[in-house]
PDB file of C-alpha atoms in Angstrom:
ATOM      1  CA  SER A 798     -13.849 -11.831 -18.045  1.00 52.00           C
ATOM      2  CA  ASP A 799     -14.764 -10.970 -21.576  1.00 60.00           C
ATOM      3  CA  PRO A 800     -15.023  -7.112 -22.019  1.00 68.00           C
ATOM      4  CA  ALA A 801     -17.665  -7.577 -24.788  1.00 67.00           C
ATOM      5  CA  LEU A 802     -19.869  -9.226 -22.211  1.00 67.00           C
ATOM      6  CA  GLY A 803     -18.747  -7.752 -18.847  1.00 70.00           C
ATOM      7  CA  GLY A 804     -22.121  -6.319 -17.672  1.00 77.00           C
ATOM      8  CA  THR A 805     -24.155  -9.356 -18.534  1.00 80.00           C
ATOM      9  CA  TYR A 806     -21.435 -11.629 -17.016  1.00 78.00           C
ATOM     10  CA  MET A 807     -21.275  -9.618 -13.727  1.00 83.00           C
ATOM     11  CA  THR A 808     -25.000  -9.602 -13.577  1.00 87.00           C
ATOM     12  CA  LEU A 809     -25.203 -13.494 -14.122  1.00 88.00           C
ATOM     13  CA  MET A 810     -22.409 -14.214 -11.642  1.00 86.00           C
ATOM     14  CA  ASN A 811     -24.051 -12.134  -8.879  1.00 89.00           C
ATOM     15  CA  THR A 812     -27.424 -13.862  -9.461  1.00 90.00           C
ATOM     16  CA  LEU A 813     -25.651 -17.349  -9.249  1.00 89.00           C
ATOM     17  CA  ASN A 814     -23.929 -16.073  -6.089  1.00 89.00           C
ATOM     18  CA  ASN A 815     -27.057 -14.962  -4.431  1.00 87.00           C
ATOM     19  CA  VAL A 816     -29.111 -18.051  -5.253  1.00 85.00           C
ATOM     20  CA  GLY A 817     -26.264 -20.365  -4.407  1.00 83.00           C
ATOM     21  CA  SER A 818     -25.336 -18.941  -1.032  1.00 83.00           C
ATOM     22  CA  ALA A 819     -28.799 -18.434   0.244  1.00 83.00           C
ATOM     23  CA  TRP A 820     -30.350 -21.943   0.150  1.00 85.00           C
ATOM     24  CA  PRO A 821     -27.711 -24.166   1.730  1.00 85.00           C
ATOM     25  CA  SER A 822     -27.726 -22.156   5.156  1.00 84.00           C
ATOM     26  CA  SER A 823     -31.460 -22.331   5.241  1.00 87.00           C
ATOM     27  CA  LEU A 824     -31.486 -26.202   4.439  1.00 88.00           C
ATOM     28  CA  VAL A 825     -28.985 -26.698   7.304  1.00 89.00           C
ATOM     29  CA  LEU A 826     -30.883 -24.783   9.831  1.00 90.00           C
ATOM     30  CA  VAL A 827     -33.980 -26.890   8.884  1.00 93.00           C
ATOM     31  CA  LEU A 828     -32.107 -30.172   9.451  1.00 94.00           C
ATOM     32  CA  VAL A 829     -30.746 -29.291  12.898  1.00 94.00           C
ATOM     33  CA  ASP A 830     -33.907 -30.338  14.830  1.00 91.00           C
ATOM     34  CA  PRO A 831     -34.607 -33.613  12.856  1.00 92.00           C
ATOM     35  CA  LEU A 832     -30.958 -34.690  13.507  1.00 94.00           C
ATOM     36  CA  THR A 833     -31.166 -34.046  17.100  1.00 93.00           C
ATOM     37  CA  PHE A 834     -31.780 -37.031  19.231  1.00 93.00           C
ATOM     38  CA  LYS A 835     -33.469 -36.800  22.711  1.00 92.00           C
ATOM     39  CA  ARG A 836     -34.592 -39.210  25.315  1.00 93.00           C
ATOM     40  CA  CYS A 837     -36.920 -38.867  28.317  1.00 92.00           C
ATOM     41  CA  SER A 838     -34.841 -38.865  31.620  1.00 90.00           C
ATOM     42  CA  THR A 839     -37.593 -41.196  33.266  1.00 90.00           C
ATOM     43  CA  ASP A 840     -38.748 -43.277  30.248  1.00 87.00           C
ATOM     44  CA  VAL A 841     -36.073 -44.607  28.041  1.00 86.00           C
ATOM     45  CA  ASP A 842     -38.682 -45.629  25.287  1.00 89.00           C
ATOM     46  CA  ASN A 843     -39.839 -41.939  25.077  1.00 90.00           C
ATOM     47  CA  THR A 844     -37.792 -40.172  22.341  1.00 90.00           C
ATOM     48  CA  CYS A 845     -39.294 -36.652  22.995  1.00 89.00           C
ATOM     49  CA  SER A 846     -39.562 -36.337  19.142  1.00 87.00           C
ATOM     50  CA  THR A 847     -43.065 -34.991  19.071  1.00 88.00           C
ATOM     51  CA  PRO A 848     -44.986 -32.555  21.157  1.00 89.00           C
ATOM     52  CA  GLU A 849     -47.094 -35.272  22.474  1.00 90.00           C
ATOM     53  CA  LEU A 850     -44.047 -37.371  23.604  1.00 91.00           C
ATOM     54  CA  LYS A 851     -42.582 -34.258  25.126  1.00 89.00           C
ATOM     55  CA  MET A 852     -45.949 -33.679  27.114  1.00 90.00           C
ATOM     56  CA  GLY A 853     -45.857 -37.454  28.053  1.00 90.00           C
ATOM     57  CA  CYS A 854     -42.399 -37.211  29.563  1.00 89.00           C
ATOM     58  CA  ALA A 855     -42.777 -36.994  33.362  1.00 86.00           C
ATOM     59  CA  GLY A 856     -39.152 -35.933  33.878  1.00 81.00           C
ATOM     60  CA  GLU A 857     -36.922 -33.864  31.367  1.00 90.00           C
ATOM     61  CA  CYS A 858     -36.120 -34.391  27.652  1.00 92.00           C
ATOM     62  CA  VAL A 859     -32.329 -34.788  27.604  1.00 93.00           C
ATOM     63  CA  THR A 860     -30.378 -34.096  24.405  1.00 93.00           C
ATOM     64  CA  LYS A 861     -28.365 -37.294  23.708  1.00 93.00           C
ATOM     65  CA  VAL A 862     -26.990 -36.195  20.087  1.00 95.00           C
ATOM     66  CA  ASP A 863     -27.196 -32.471  19.077  1.00 95.00           C
ATOM     67  CA  GLY A 864     -28.116 -32.175  15.348  1.00 94.00           C
ATOM     68  CA  TYR A 865     -25.597 -29.297  15.153  1.00 95.00           C
ATOM     69  CA  TYR A 866     -22.766 -31.728  15.478  1.00 96.00           C
ATOM     70  CA  VAL A 867     -24.241 -34.371  13.192  1.00 95.00           C
ATOM     71  CA  LEU A 868     -24.445 -31.548  10.602  1.00 95.00           C
ATOM     72  CA  VAL A 869     -21.003 -30.433  11.175  1.00 95.00           C
ATOM     73  CA  ALA A 870     -19.837 -33.872  10.522  1.00 97.00           C
ATOM     74  CA  LEU A 871     -22.014 -34.383   7.432  1.00 95.00           C
ATOM     75  CA  CYS A 872     -21.072 -31.156   5.953  1.00 94.00           C
ATOM     76  CA  THR A 873     -17.304 -31.614   6.467  1.00 96.00           C
ATOM     77  CA  MET A 874     -17.435 -34.971   4.742  1.00 98.00           C
ATOM     78  CA  PHE A 875     -19.541 -33.407   1.845  1.00 95.00           C
ATOM     79  CA  GLY A 876     -16.931 -30.710   1.526  1.00 95.00           C
ATOM     80  CA  LEU A 877     -14.182 -33.101   1.421  1.00 97.00           C
ATOM     81  CA  LEU A 878     -15.724 -35.033  -1.122  1.00 97.00           C
ATOM     82  CA  TRP A 879     -16.594 -32.029  -3.195  1.00 95.00           C
ATOM     83  CA  LEU A 880     -13.053 -30.698  -2.961  1.00 96.00           C
ATOM     84  CA  ARG A 881     -11.827 -34.132  -4.325  1.00 97.00           C
ATOM     85  CA  TRP A 882     -13.751 -33.588  -7.464  1.00 95.00           C
ATOM     86  CA  ALA A 883     -13.385 -29.754  -7.579  1.00 96.00           C
ATOM     87  CA  ILE A 884      -9.509 -29.459  -7.253  1.00 96.00           C
ATOM     88  CA  PRO A 885      -8.652 -31.518 -10.471  1.00 95.00           C
ATOM     89  CA  THR A 886     -11.510 -29.946 -12.468  1.00 94.00           C
ATOM     90  CA  VAL A 887     -10.346 -26.397 -11.474  1.00 94.00           C
ATOM     91  CA  ARG A 888      -6.933 -27.134 -12.394  1.00 95.00           C
ATOM     92  CA  LYS A 889      -7.931 -28.582 -15.761  1.00 95.00           C
ATOM     93  CA  LEU A 890      -9.978 -25.426 -16.545  1.00 92.00           C
ATOM     94  CA  GLN A 891      -6.970 -23.286 -15.523  1.00 93.00           C
ATOM     95  CA  LYS A 892      -4.729 -24.867 -17.946  1.00 94.00           C
ATOM     96  CA  LYS A 893      -7.109 -23.749 -20.811  1.00 92.00           C
ATOM     97  CA  ASP A 894      -6.021 -20.865 -23.204  1.00 90.00           C
ATOM     98  CA  PRO A 895      -7.530 -17.649 -22.150  1.00 85.00           C
ATOM     99  CA  GLU A 896      -8.730 -17.388 -25.622  1.00 80.00           C
ATOM    100  CA  ASP A 897     -11.072 -20.347 -24.989  1.00 82.00           C
ATOM    101  CA  TRP A 898     -12.905 -18.363 -22.459  1.00 80.00           C
ATOM    102  CA  LYS A 899     -13.785 -15.364 -24.619  1.00 77.00           C
ATOM    103  CA  ALA A 900     -17.331 -15.206 -26.164  1.00 75.00           C
ATOM    104  CA  LYS A 901     -17.026 -14.754 -29.921  1.00 76.00           C
ATOM    105  CA  SER A 902     -19.768 -13.646 -32.507  1.00 78.00           C
ATOM    106  CA  GLN A 903     -20.599 -15.613 -35.441  1.00 80.00           C
ATOM    107  CA  ARG A 904     -18.969 -12.843 -37.520  1.00 82.00           C
ATOM    108  CA  GLN A 905     -15.768 -13.203 -35.498  1.00 79.00           C
ATOM    109  CA  LYS A 906     -15.672 -17.053 -36.000  1.00 78.00           C
ATOM    110  CA  GLU A 907     -16.220 -16.815 -39.620  1.00 81.00           C
ATOM    111  CA  LEU A 908     -13.289 -14.241 -39.967  1.00 81.00           C
ATOM    112  CA  GLU A 909     -11.069 -16.508 -37.989  1.00 79.00           C
ATOM    113  CA  ARG A 910     -11.836 -19.484 -40.031  1.00 79.00           C
ATOM    114  CA  ALA A 911     -11.281 -17.412 -43.059  1.00 81.00           C
ATOM    115  CA  GLN A 912      -7.673 -16.590 -41.827  1.00 78.00           C
ATOM    116  CA  PHE A 913      -6.797 -20.303 -41.793  1.00 70.00           C
ATOM    117  CA  LEU A 914      -8.036 -21.135 -45.333  1.00 63.00           C
TER     118      LEU A 914
END
């Protein structure tokens, strides 16, 4: 990182890390139940998807598809698609000159321009 902006840079990156890592885990946990599919053992038309249907099931609500496994498959596919985009992008960014990453004040830019004239 640029020494001129080190503290600001670190604070920004820490904030982005905290925000970026907190919401995906909460979202995935919220999606487990809606992606879980159940059936009543005595009534095949009863999906046990609401509390009323669960009470109406005379037998047992049997899990047919666990939402956890659905999410594992979806997140894996999303991760592979993201990698397909990210790897070339990261490689392109890594090829940039380190000077391109440094923050420059308006005064520094004017001095550099004056050197080339």
